[in-house]
mmCIF file of C-alpha atoms in Angstrom:
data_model
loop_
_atom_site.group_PDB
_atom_site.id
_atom_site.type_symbol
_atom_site.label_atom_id
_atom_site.label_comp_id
_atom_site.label_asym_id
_atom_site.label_seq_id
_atom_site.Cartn_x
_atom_site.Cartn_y
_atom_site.Cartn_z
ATOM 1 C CA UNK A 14 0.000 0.000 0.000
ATOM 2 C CA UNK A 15 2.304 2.689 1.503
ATOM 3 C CA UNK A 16 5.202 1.470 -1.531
ATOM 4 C CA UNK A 17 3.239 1.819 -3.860
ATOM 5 C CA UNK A 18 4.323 -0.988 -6.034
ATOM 6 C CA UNK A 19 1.587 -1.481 -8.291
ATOM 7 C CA UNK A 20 2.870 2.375 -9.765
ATOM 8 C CA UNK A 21 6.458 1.295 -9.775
ATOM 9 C CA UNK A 22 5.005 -1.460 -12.347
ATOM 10 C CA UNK A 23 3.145 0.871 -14.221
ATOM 11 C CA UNK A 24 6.209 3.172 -14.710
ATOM 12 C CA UNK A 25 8.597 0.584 -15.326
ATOM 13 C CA UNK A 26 5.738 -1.482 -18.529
ATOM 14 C CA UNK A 27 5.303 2.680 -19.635
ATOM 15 C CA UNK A 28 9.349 2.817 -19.723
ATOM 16 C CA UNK A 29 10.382 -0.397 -21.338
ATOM 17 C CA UNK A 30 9.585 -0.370 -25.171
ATOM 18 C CA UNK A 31 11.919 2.911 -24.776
ATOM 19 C CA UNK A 32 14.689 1.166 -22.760
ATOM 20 C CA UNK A 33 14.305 -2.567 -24.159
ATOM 21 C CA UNK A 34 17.442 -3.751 -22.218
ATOM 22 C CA UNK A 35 16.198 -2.676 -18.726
ATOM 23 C CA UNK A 36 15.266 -5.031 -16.013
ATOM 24 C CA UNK A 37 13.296 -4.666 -12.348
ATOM 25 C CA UNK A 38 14.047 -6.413 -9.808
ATOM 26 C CA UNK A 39 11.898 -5.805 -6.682
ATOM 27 C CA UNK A 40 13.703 -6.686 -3.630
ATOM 28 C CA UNK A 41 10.062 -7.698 -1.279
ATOM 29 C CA UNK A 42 8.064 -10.655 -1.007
ATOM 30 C CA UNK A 43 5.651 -12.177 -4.028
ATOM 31 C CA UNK A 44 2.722 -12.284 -2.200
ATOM 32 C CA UNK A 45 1.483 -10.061 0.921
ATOM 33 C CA UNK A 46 -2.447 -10.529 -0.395
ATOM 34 C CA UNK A 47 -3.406 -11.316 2.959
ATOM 35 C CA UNK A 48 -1.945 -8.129 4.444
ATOM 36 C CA UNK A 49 -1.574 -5.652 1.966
ATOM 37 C CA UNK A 50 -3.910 -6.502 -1.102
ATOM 38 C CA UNK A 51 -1.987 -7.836 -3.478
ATOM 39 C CA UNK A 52 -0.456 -11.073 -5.192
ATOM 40 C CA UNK A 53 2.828 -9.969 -7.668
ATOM 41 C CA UNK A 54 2.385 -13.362 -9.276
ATOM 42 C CA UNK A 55 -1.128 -12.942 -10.374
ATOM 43 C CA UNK A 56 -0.638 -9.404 -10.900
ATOM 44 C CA UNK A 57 2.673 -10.149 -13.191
ATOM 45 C CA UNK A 58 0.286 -13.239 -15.018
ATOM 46 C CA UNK A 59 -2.578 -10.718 -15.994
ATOM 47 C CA UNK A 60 -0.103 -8.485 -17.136
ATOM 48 C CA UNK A 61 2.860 -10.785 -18.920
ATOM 49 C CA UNK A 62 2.429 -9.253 -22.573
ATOM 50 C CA UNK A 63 3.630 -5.877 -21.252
ATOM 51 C CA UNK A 64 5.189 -5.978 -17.361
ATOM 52 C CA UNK A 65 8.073 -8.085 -19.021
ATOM 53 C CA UNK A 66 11.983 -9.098 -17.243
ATOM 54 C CA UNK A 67 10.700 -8.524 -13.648
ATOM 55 C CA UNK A 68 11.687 -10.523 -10.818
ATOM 56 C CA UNK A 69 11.699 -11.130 -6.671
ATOM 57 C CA UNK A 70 13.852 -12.877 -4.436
ATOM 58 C CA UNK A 71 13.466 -16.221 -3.913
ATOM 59 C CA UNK A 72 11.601 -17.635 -0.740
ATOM 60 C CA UNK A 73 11.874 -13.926 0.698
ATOM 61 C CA UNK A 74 10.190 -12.324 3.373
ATOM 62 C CA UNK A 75 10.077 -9.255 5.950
ATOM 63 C CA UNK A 76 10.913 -11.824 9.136
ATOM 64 C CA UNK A 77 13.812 -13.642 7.142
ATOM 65 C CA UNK A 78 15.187 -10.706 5.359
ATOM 66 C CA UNK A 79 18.763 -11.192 3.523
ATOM 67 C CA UNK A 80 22.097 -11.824 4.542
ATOM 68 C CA UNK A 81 24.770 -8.705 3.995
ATOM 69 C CA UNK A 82 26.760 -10.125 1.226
ATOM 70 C CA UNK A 83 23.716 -10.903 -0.868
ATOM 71 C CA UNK A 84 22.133 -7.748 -0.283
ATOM 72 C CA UNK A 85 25.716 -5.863 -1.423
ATOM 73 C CA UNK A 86 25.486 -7.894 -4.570
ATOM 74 C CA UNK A 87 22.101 -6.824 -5.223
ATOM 75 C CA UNK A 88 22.951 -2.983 -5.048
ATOM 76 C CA UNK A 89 26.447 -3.380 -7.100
ATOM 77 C CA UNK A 90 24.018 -5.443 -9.885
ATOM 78 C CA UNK A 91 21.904 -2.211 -9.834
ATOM 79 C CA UNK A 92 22.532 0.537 -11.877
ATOM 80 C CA UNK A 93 19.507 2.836 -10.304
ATOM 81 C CA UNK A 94 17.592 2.175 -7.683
ATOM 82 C CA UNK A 95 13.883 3.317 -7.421
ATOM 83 C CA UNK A 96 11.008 3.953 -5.528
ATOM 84 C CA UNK A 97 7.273 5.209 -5.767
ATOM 85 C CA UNK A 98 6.621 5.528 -2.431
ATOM 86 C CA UNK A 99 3.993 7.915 -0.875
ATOM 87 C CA UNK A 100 6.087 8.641 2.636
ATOM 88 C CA UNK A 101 8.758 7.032 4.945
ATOM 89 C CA UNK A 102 9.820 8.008 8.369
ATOM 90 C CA UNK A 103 13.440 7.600 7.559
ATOM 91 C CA UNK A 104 14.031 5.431 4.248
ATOM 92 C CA UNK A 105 16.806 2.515 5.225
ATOM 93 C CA UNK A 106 16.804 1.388 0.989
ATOM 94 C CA UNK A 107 17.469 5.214 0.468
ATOM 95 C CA UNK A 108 20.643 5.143 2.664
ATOM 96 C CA UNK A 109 21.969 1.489 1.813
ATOM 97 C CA UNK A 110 22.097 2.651 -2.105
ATOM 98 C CA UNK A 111 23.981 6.150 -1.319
ATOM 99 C CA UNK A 112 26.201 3.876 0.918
ATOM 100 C CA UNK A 113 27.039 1.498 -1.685
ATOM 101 C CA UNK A 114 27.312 4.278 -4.425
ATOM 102 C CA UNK A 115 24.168 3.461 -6.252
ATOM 103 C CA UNK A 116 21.916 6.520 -8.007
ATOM 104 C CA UNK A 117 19.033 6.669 -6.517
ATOM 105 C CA UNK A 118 15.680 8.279 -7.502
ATOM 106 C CA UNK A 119 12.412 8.517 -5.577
ATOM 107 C CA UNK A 120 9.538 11.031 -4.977
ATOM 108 C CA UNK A 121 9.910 14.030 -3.441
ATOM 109 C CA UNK A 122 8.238 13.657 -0.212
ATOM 110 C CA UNK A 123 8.581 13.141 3.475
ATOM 111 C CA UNK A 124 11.963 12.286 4.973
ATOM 112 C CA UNK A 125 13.506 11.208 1.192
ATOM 113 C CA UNK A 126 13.876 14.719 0.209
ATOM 114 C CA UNK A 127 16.449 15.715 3.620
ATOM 115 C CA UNK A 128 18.134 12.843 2.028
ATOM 116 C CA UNK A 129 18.041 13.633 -1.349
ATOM 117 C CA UNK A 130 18.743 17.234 -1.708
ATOM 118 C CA UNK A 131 21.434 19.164 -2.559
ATOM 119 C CA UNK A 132 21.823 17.109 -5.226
ATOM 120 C CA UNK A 133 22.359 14.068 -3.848
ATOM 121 C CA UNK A 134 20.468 12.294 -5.945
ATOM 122 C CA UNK A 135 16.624 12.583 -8.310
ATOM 123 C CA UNK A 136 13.631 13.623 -6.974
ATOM 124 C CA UNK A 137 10.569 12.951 -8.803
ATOM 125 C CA UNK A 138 7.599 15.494 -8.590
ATOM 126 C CA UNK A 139 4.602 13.666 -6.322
ATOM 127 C CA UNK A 140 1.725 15.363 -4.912
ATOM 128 C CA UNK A 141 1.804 18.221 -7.386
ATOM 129 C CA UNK A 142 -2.273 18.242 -7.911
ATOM 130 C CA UNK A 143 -5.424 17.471 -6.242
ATOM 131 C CA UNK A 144 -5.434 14.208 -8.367
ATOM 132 C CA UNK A 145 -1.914 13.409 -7.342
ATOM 133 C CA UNK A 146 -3.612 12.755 -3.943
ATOM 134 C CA UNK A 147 -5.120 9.636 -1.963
ATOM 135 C CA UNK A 148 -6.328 8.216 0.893
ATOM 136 C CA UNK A 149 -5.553 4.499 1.772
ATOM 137 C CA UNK A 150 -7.710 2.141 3.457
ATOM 138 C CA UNK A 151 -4.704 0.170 4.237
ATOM 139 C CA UNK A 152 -3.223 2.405 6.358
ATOM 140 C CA UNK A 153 -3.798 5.142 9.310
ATOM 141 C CA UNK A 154 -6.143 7.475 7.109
ATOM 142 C CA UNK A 155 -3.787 10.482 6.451
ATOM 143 C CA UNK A 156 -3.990 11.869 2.175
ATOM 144 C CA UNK A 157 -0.562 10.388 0.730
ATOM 145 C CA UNK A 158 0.775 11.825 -2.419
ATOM 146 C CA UNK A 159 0.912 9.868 -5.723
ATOM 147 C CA UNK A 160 4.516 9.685 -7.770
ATOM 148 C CA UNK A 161 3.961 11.884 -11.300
ATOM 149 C CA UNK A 162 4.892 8.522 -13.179
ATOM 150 C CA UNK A 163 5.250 10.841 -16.736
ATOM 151 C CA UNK A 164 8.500 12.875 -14.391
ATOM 152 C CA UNK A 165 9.853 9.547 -13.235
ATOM 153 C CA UNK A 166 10.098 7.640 -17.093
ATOM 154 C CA UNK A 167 11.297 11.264 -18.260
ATOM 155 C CA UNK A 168 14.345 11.879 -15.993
ATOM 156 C CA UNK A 169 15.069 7.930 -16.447
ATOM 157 C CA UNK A 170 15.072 8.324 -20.063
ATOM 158 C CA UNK A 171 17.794 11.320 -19.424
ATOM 159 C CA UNK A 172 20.140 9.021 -17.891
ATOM 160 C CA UNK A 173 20.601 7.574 -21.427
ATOM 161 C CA UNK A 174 22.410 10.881 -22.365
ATOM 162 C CA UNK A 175 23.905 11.955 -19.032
ATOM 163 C CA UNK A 176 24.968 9.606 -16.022
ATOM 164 C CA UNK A 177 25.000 11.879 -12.773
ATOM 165 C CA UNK A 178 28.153 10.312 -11.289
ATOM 166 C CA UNK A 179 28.680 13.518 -9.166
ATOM 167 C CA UNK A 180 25.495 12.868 -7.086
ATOM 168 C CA UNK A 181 26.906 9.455 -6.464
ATOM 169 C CA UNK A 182 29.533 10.766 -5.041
ATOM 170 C CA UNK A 183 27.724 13.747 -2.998
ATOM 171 C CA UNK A 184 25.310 11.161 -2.180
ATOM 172 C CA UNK A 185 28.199 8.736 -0.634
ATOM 173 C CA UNK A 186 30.328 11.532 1.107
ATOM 174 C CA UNK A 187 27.509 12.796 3.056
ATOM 175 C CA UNK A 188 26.072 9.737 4.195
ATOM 176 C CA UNK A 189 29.782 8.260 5.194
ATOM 177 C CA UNK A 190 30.207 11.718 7.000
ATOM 178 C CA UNK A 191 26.784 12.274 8.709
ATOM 179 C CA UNK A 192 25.355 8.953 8.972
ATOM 180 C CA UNK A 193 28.357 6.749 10.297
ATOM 181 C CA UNK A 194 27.527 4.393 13.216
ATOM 182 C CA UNK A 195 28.992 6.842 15.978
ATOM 183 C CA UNK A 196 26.949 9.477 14.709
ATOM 184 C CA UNK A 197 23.688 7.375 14.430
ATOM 185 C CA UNK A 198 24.519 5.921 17.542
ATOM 186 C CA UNK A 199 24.711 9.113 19.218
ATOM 187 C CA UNK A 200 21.295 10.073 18.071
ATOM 188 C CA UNK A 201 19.790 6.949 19.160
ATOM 189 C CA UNK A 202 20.931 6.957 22.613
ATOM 190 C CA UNK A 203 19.193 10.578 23.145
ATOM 191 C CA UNK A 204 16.176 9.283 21.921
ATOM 192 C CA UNK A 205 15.571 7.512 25.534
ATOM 193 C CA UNK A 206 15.733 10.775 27.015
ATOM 194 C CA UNK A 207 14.596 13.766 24.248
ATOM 195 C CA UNK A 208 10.972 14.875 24.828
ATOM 196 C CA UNK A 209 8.672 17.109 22.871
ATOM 197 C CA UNK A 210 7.207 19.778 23.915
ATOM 198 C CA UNK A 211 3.762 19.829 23.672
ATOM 199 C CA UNK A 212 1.316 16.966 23.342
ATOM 200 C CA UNK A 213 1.866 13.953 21.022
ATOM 201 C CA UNK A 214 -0.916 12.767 18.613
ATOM 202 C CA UNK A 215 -1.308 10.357 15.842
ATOM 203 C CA UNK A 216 0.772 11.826 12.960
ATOM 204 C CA UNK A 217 2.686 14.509 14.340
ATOM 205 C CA UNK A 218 3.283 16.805 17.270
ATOM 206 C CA UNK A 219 1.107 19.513 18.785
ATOM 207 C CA UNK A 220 2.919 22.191 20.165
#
């Protein structure tokens, strides 16, 4: 629901008679039906004479997860790494692929564009119009805006012509210098003791 994934399948059957060669590989499990609404197999079946050269992990799922040395693989197979995504509180995907030097390009919205700015890597317009807007019965109720899938295929098209290898590398230096382990450490261990001022309510903070 909150991933979105049934848009990131859209955009990538919209994008591939333009970029024959490319390949998506969506690193979650085949079938959450019972939780989330949807079966990738059946959806992928319906859909095999245009959602073509996608694939999932094998035998994957959110409680067994993947071992470091396959998941490193995974990024250095990757040559962009993608996301339609309608919010996330911090974004752990966002951070592994600017840690292993992988572009990265997701919607600009919630905490992906801190992370993403100042040209760290592409932000894709989301939310722009009233019909870029939705409310989810799958989750706590609050509108979450929709990734503009025409501004996604356009600026993946543009990587054809011109390969941002400096936002790798702004990407990488910042989150080496500002999200090492001390750092993050740090910031965990005064989350036992920071309060906010103000009362606390579903969604955010009233001050």
């Amino acid at each position: 629901a909150r991933k979105d994934i049934t848009r990131t399948l859209m955009y990538f059957g919209i994008l591939k008679p333009y970029w024959p060669k490319a390949k998506l590989y969506l690193h979650m499990q085949k079938n959450e039906e019972g939780v989330k609404g949807y079966d990738l197999d059946r959806i992928l079946d319906c859909n095999s004479k245009w959602l073509l050269d996608i694939s999932m992990p094998a035998g994957f799922n959110a409680d067994k997860g993947m071992d470091v040395k396959n998941l490193n693989l995974i990024y250095n197979c990757a040559d962009l790494i993608i996301s339609t995504t309608k919010g996330e509180g911090f974004g752990l995907s966002t951070i592994e692929a600017m840690a292993t030097k992988t572009l990265t390009m997701m919607p600009d919205n919630s905490s992906i564009t801190e992370l993403l700015k100042d040209n760290r890597g592409i932000l894709i317009k989301c939310g722009e119009t009233i019909n870029d807007w939705e409310i989810s019965p799958f989750e706590t109720g609050f509108p979450r805006p929709l990734t503009n899938i025409e501004d996604m295929i356009t600026k993946t098209l543009e990587l054809k012509k011109d390969y941002p290898q400096d936002k790798i590398e702004k990407a990488y230096s910042w989150v080496t210098s500002e999200l090492n382990w001390d750092k993050v450490i740090g910031l965990f261990k005064k989350g036992f003791t920071w309060k906010p001022k103000g009362e606390t309510q579903e969604g955010g903070v009233s001050i």
